[in-house]
PDB file of C-alpha atoms in Angstrom:
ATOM      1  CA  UNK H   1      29.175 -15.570 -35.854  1.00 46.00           C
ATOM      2  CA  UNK H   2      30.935 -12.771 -37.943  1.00 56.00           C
ATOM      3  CA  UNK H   3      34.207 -11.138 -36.564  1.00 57.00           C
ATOM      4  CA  UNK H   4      34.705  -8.938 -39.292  1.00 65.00           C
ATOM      5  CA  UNK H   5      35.606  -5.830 -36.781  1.00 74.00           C
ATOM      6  CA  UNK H   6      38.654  -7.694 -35.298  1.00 88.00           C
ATOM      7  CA  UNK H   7      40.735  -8.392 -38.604  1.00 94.00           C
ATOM      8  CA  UNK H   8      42.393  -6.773 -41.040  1.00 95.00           C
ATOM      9  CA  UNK H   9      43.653  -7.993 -44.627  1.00 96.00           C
ATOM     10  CA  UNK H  10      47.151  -8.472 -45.390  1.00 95.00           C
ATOM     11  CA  UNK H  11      48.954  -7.566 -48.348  1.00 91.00           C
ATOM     12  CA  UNK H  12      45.353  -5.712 -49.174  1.00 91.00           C
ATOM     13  CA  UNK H  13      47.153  -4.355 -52.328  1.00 91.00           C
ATOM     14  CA  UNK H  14      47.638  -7.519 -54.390  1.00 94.00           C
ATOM     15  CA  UNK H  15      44.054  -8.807 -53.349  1.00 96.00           C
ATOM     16  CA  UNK H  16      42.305  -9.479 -56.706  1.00 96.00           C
ATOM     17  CA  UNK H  17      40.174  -6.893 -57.703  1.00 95.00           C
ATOM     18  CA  UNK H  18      37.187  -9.782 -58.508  1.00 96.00           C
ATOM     19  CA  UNK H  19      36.862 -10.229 -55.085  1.00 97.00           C
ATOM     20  CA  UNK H  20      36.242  -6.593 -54.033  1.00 97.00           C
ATOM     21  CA  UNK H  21      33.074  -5.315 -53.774  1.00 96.00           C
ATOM     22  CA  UNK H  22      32.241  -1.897 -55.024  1.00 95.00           C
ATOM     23  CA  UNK H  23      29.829  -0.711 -52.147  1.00 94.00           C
ATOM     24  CA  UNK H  24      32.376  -0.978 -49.148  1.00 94.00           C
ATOM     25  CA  UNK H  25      35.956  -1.914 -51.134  1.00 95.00           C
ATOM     26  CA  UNK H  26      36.530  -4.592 -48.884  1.00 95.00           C
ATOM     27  CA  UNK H  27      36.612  -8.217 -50.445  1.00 97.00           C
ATOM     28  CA  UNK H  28      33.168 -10.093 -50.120  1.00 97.00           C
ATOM     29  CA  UNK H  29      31.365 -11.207 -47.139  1.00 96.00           C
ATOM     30  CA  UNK H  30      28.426 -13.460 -47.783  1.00 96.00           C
ATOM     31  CA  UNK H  31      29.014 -12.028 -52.112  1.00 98.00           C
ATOM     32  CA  UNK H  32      25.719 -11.995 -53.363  1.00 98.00           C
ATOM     33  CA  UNK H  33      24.281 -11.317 -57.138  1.00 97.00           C
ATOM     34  CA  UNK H  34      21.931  -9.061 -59.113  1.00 96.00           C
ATOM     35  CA  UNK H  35      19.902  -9.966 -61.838  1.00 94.00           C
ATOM     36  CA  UNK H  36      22.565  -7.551 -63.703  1.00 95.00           C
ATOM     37  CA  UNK H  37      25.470  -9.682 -63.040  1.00 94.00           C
ATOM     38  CA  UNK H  38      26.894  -7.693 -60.477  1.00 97.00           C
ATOM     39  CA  UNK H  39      28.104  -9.023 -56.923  1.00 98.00           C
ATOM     40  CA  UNK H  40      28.493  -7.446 -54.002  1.00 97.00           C
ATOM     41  CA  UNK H  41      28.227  -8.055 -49.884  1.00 96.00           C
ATOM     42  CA  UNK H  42      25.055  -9.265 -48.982  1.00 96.00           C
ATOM     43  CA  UNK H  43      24.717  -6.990 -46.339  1.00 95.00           C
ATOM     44  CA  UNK H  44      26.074  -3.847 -48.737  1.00 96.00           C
ATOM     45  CA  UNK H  45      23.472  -4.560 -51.345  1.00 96.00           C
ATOM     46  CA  UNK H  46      20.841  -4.656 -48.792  1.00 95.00           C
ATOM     47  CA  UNK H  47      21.729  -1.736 -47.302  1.00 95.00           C
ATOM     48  CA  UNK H  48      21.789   0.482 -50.430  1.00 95.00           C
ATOM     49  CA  UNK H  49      18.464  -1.301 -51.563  1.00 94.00           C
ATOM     50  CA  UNK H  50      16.891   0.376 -49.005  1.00 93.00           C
ATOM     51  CA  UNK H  51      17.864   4.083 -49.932  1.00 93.00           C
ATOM     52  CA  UNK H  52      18.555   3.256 -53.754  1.00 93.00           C
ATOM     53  CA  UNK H  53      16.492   0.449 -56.114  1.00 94.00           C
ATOM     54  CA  UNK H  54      19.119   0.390 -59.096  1.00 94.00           C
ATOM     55  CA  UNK H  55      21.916  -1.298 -59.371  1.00 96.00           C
ATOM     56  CA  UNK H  56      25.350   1.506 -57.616  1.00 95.00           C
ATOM     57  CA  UNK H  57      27.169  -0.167 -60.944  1.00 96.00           C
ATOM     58  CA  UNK H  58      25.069   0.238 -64.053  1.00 96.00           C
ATOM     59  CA  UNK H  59      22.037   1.897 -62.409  1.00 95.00           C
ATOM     60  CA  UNK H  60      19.457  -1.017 -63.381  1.00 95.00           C
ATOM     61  CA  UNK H  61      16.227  -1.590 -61.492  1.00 95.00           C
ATOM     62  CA  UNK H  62      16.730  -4.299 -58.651  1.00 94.00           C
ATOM     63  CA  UNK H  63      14.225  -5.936 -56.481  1.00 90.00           C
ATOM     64  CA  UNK H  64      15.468  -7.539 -52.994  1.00 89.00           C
ATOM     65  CA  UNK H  65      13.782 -10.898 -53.412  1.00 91.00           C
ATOM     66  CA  UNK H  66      15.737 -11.143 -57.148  1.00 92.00           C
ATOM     67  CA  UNK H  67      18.935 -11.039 -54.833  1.00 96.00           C
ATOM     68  CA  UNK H  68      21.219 -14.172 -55.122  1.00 96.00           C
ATOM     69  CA  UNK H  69      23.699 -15.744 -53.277  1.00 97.00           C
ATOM     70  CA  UNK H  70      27.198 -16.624 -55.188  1.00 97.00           C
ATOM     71  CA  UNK H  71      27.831 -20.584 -55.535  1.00 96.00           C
ATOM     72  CA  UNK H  72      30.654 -20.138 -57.516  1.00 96.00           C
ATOM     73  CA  UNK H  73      33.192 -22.130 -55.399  1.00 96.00           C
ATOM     74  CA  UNK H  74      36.118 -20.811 -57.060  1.00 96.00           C
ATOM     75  CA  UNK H  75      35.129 -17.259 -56.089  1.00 97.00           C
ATOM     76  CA  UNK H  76      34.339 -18.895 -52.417  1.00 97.00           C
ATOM     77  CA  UNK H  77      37.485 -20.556 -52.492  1.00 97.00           C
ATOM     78  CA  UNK H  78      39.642 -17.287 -53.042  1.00 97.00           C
ATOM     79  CA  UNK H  79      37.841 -15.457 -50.466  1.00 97.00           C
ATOM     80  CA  UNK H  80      37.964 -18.098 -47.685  1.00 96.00           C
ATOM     81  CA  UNK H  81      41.822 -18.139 -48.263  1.00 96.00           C
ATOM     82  CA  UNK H  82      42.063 -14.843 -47.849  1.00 97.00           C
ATOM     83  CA  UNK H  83      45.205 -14.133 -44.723  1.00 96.00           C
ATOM     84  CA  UNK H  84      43.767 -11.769 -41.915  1.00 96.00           C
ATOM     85  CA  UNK H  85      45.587 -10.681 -38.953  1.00 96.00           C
ATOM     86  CA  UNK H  86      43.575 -10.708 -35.631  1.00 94.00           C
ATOM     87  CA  UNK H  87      43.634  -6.719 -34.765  1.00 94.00           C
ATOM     88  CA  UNK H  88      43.439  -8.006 -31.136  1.00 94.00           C
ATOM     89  CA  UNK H  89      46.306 -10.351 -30.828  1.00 94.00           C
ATOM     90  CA  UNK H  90      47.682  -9.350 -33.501  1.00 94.00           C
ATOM     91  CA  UNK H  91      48.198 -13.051 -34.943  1.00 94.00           C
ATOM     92  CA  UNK H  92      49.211 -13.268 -38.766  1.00 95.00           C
ATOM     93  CA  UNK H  93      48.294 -15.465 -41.434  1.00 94.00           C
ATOM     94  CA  UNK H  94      45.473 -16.745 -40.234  1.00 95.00           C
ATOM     95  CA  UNK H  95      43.281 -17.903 -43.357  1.00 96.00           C
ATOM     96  CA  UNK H  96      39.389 -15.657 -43.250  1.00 96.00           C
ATOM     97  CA  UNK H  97      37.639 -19.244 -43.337  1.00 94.00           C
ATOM     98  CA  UNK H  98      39.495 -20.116 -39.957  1.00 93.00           C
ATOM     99  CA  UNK H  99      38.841 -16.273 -38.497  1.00 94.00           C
ATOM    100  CA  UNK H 100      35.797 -17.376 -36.299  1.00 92.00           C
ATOM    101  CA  UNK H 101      37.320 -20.201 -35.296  1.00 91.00           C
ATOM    102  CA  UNK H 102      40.758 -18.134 -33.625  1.00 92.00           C
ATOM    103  CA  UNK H 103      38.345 -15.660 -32.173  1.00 92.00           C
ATOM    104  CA  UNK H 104      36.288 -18.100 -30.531  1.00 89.00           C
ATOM    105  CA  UNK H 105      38.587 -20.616 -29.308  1.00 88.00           C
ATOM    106  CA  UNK H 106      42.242 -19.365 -29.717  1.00 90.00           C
ATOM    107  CA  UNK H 107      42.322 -15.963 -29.267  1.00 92.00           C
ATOM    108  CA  UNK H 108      44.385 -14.654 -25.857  1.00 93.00           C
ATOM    109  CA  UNK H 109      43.261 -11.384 -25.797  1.00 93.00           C
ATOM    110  CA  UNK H 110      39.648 -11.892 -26.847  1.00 92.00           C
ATOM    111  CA  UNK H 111      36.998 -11.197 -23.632  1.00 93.00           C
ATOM    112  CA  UNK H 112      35.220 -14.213 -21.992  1.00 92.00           C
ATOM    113  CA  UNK H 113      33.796 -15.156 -18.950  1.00 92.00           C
ATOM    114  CA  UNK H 114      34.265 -17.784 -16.519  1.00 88.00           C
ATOM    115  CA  UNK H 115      32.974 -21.281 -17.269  1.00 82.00           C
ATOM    116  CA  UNK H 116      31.025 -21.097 -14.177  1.00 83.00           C
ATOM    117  CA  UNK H 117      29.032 -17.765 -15.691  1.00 84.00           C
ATOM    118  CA  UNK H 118      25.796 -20.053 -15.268  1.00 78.00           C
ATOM    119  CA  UNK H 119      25.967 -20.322 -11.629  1.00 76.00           C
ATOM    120  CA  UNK H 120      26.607 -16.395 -10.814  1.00 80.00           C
ATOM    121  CA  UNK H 121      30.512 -16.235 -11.077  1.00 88.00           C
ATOM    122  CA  UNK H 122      30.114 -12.561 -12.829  1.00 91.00           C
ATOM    123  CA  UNK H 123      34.259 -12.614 -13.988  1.00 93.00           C
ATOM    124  CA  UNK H 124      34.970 -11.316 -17.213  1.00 93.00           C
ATOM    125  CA  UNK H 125      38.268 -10.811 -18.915  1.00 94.00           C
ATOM    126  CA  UNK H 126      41.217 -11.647 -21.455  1.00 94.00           C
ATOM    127  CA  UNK H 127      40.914 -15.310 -22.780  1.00 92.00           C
ATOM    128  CA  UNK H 128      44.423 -15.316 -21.589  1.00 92.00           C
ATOM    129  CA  UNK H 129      43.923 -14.892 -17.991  1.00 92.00           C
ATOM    130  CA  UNK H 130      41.001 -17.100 -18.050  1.00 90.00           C
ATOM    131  CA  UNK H 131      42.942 -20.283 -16.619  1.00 86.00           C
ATOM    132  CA  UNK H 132      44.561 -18.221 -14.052  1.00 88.00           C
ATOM    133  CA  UNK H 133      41.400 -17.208 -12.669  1.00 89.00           C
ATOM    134  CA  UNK H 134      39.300 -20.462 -12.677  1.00 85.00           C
ATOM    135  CA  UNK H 135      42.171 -21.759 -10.853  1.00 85.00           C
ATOM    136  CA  UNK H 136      41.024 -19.626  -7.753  1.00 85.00           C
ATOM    137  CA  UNK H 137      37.194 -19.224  -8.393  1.00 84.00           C
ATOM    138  CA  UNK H 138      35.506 -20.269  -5.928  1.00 82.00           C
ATOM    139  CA  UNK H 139      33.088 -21.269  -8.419  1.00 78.00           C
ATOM    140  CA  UNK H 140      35.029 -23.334 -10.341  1.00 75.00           C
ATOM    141  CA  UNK H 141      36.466 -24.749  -7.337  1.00 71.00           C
ATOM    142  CA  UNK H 142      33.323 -25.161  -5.612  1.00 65.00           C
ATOM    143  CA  UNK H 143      29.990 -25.539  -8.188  1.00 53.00           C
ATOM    144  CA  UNK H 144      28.087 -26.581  -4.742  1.00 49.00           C
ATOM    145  CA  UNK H 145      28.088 -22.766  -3.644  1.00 51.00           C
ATOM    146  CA  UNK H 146      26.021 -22.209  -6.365  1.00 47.00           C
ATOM    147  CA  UNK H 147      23.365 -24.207  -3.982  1.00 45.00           C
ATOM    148  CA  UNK H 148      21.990 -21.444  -2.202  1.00 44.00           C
ATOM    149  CA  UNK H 149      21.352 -19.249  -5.058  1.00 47.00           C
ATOM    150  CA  UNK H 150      18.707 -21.760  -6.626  1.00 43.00           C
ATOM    151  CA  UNK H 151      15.097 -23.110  -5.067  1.00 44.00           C
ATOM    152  CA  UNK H 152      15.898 -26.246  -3.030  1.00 39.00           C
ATOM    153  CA  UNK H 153      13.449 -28.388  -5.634  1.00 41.00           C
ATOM    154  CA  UNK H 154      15.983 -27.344  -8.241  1.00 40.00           C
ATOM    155  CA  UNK H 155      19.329 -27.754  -7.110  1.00 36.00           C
ATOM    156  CA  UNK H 156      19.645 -31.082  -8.568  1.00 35.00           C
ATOM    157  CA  UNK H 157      19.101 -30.299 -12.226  1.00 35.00           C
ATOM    158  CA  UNK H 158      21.001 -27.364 -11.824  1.00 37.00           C
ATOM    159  CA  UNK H 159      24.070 -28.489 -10.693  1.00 38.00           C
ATOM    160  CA  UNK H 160      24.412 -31.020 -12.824  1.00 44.00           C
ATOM    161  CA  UNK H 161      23.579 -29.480 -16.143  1.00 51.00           C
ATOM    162  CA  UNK H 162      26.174 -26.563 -14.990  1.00 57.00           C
ATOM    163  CA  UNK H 163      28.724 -29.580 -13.766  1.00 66.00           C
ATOM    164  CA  UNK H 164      28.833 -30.743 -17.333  1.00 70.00           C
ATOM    165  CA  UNK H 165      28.758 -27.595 -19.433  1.00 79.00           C
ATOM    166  CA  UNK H 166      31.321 -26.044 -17.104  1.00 81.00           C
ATOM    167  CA  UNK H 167      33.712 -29.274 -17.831  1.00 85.00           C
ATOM    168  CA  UNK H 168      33.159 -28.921 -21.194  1.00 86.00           C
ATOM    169  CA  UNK H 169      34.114 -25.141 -21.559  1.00 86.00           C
ATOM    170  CA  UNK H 170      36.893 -25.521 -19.371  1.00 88.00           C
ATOM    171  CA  UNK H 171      38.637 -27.957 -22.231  1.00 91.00           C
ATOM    172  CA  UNK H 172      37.604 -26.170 -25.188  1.00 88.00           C
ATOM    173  CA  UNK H 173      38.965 -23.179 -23.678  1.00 89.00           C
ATOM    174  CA  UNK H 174      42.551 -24.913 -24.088  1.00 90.00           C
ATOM    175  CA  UNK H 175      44.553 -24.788 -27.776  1.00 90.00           C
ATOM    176  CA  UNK H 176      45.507 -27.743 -29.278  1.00 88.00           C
ATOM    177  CA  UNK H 177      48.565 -30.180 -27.831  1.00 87.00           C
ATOM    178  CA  UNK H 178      48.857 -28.363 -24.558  1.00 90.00           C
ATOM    179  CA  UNK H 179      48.693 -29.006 -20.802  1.00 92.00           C
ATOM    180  CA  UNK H 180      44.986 -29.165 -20.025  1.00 92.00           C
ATOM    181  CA  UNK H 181      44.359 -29.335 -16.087  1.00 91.00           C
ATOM    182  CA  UNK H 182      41.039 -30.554 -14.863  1.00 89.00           C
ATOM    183  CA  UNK H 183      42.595 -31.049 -11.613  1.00 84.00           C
ATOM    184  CA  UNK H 184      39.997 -30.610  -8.233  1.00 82.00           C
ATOM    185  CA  UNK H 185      37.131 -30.025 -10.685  1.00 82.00           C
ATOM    186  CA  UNK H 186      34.687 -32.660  -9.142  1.00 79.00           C
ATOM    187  CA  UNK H 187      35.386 -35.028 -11.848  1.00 82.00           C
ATOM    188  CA  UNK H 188      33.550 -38.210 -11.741  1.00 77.00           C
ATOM    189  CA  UNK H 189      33.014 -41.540 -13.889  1.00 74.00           C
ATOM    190  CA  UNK H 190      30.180 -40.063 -15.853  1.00 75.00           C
ATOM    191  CA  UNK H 191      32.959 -37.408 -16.919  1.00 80.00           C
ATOM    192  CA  UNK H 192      35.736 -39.563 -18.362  1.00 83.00           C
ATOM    193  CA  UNK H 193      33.524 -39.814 -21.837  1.00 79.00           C
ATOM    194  CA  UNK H 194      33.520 -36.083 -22.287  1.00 82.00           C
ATOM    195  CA  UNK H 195      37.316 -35.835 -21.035  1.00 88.00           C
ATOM    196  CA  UNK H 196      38.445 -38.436 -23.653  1.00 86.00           C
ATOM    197  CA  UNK H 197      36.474 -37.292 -26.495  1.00 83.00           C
ATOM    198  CA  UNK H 198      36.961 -33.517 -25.636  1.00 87.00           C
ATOM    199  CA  UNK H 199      40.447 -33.612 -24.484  1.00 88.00           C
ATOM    200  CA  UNK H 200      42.567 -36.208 -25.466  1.00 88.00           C
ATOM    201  CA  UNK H 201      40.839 -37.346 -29.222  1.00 86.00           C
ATOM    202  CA  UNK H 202      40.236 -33.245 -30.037  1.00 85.00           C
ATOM    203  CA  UNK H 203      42.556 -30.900 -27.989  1.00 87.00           C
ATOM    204  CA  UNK H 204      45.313 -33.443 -28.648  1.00 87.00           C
ATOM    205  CA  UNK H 205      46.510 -32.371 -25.420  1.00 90.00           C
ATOM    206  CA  UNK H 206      50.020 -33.600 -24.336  1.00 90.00           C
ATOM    207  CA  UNK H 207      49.798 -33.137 -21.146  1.00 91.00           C
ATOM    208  CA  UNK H 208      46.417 -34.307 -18.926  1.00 91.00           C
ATOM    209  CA  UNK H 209      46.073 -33.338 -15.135  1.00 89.00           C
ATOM    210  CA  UNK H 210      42.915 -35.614 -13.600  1.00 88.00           C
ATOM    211  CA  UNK H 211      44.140 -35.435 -10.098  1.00 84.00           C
ATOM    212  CA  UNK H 212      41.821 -34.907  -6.636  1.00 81.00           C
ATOM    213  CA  UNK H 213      38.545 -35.964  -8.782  1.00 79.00           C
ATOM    214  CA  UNK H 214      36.137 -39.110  -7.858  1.00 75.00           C
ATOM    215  CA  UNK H 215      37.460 -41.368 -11.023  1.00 77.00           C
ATOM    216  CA  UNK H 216      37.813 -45.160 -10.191  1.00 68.00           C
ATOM    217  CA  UNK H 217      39.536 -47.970 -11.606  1.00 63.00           C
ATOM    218  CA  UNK H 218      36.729 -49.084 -14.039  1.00 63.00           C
ATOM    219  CA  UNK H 219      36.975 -45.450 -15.073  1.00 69.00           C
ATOM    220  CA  UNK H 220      41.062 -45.439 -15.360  1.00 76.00           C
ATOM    221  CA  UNK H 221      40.857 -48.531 -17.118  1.00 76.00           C
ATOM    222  CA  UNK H 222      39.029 -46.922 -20.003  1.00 73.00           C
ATOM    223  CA  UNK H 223      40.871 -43.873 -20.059  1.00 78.00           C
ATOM    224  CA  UNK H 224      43.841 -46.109 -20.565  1.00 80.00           C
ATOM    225  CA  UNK H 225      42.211 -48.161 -23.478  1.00 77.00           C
ATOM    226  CA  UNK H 226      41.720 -44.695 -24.851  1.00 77.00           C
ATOM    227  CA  UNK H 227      45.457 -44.013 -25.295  1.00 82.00           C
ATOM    228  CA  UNK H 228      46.244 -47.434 -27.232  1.00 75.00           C
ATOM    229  CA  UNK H 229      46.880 -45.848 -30.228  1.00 73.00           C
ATOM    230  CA  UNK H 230      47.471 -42.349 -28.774  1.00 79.00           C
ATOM    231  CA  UNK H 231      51.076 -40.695 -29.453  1.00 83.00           C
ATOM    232  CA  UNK H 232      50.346 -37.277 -28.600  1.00 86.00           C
ATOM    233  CA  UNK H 233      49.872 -37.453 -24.528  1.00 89.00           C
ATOM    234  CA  UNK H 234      53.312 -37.632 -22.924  1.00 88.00           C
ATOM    235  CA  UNK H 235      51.569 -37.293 -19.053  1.00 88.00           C
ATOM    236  CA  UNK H 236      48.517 -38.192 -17.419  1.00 89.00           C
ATOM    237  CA  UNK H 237      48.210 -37.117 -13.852  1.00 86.00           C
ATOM    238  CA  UNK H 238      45.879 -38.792 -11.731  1.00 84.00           C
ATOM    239  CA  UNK H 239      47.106 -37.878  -7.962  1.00 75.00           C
ATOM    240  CA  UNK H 240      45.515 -37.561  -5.016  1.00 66.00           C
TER     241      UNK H 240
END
C-alpha cells in the first residue's frame, strides 16, 4: 500500500534531477518508460495518456501497452533511499523504501482500530492510544462477549479465528525491543508458538508480560528453550 500523502522529501533541493519526473516534479513512484526514452510515474504517464497520446517531453506518439517499467536498479536504488519525513508524526529520516513499513506498524499518530474490530468493538483512533484502550475493552478483555452477536452454530469458528488474529495484531502493534503485555488476554498453549515467533524472535521485545493466561508447564518449558540463545528479553512475567 502507497502512503505517498503522508510524507514529504527532505532536503528536496539537492534531490537529483534524474530522479524527478517531469509530469508531477516529484521524484518517481513506480518510474516507468516510453518507447522515446523518457521516464516518468507510472501513474503520471497514465494519466496524461488518457487526455494526450504523445510523449509531454518530445511530443512523440505513445501507446499505453508500449509502457515499461524501469529495472534499472541503480535508478531504484536512489529512489528507495530517498529520506521522507512522516507529515503525521513528523518522524525524520526515514528512508522512502521503509515509508510503508513506519505507517503501518510504527507510526503513533497514524488511525487504527482495535484488534478486536472483527468481533464489533467499533474503536478507532491514534496508533498511540491504541494500547491504552485495549487495556480496558471489554472486547479485548473479554472475546466471549462477542458470543451473542454470532448464530449459536458459529460461535466456535468464530471465536477462535478472532482469538488468534486478535493475538497476533495485538504484538505487531508493538515497535521493536519494547514492553509487550499480553497479560489477561486468554492466552493458552496453542498460543505460545505465535507469542515466540511474533514477539520474542521478531519484536525483539525486552520486556514480555504472559501473566493471568491458561499456559502450563509443558508450555513454559518451551518458552524457556526459546530464550537459550536470546539476549534481548531482560523480563518475562508469568503471574497469576
Amino acid at each position: 500500500m502507497s502512503h505517498t500523502l503522508e510524507y514529504e522529501y527532505e532536503n528536496e533541493l539537492s534531490i537529483d534531477s534524474e530522479l524527478i519526473c517531469a509530469a508531477c516534479l516529484n521524484p518517481f513512484i513506480k518510474p516507468t518508460s516510453t518507447l522515446c526514452g523518457h521516464i516518468f510515474c507510472l501513474y503520471c504517464i497514465k494519466l496524461w495518456l488518457e487526455k494526450d497520446l504523445s510523449c509531454p517531453i518530445c511530443r512523440k506518439v505513445l501507446i499505453k501497452n508500449n509502457l515499461k517499467l524501469v529495472t534499472d536498479q541503480s535508478l531504484l536504488k536512489k529512489l528507495d533511499q530517498l529520506q521522507v519525513q512522516c507529515t503525521l508524526c513528523h518522524q525524520a529520516h526515514i528512508k522512502r523504501k521503509r515509508f510503508d513499513y513506519h505507517i503501518d506498524n510504527q507510526c503513533p499518530k497514524i488511525i487504527v482500530s482495535c484488534s478486536a474490530a472483527d468481533i464489533k468493538c467499533s474503536w478507532k483512533g491514534q496508533r498511540i492510544d491504541l494500547q491504552s484502550h485495549e487495556m480496558n475493552c471489554s472486547y479485548c478483555l473479554n472475546p466471549k462477549l462477542a458470543i451473542h452477536q454470532v448464530p449459536k452454530n458459529k460461535i466456535t469458528p468464530k471465536f477462535t479465528n478472532s482469538h488468534n488474529l486478535k493475538i497476533e495484531n495485538l504484538i505487531n502493534r508493538y515497535p521493536l525491543y519494547s514492553k509487550i503485555s499480553l497479560n489477561n488476554q486468554y492466552l493458552n498453549d496453542n498460543d505460545i508458538s505465535v507469542v515466540i515467533s511474533l514477539a520474542i524472535i521478531n519484536k525483539k521485545c525486552k520486556i514480555l508480560d504472559l501473566g493471568h493466561n491458561q499456559i502450563v508447564s509443558q508450555r513454559i518449558i518451551q518458552l524457556a528453550e526459546s530464550l537459550t540463545n536470546n539476549t534481548t528479553l531482560k523480563m518475562l512475567s508469568l503471574h497469576q
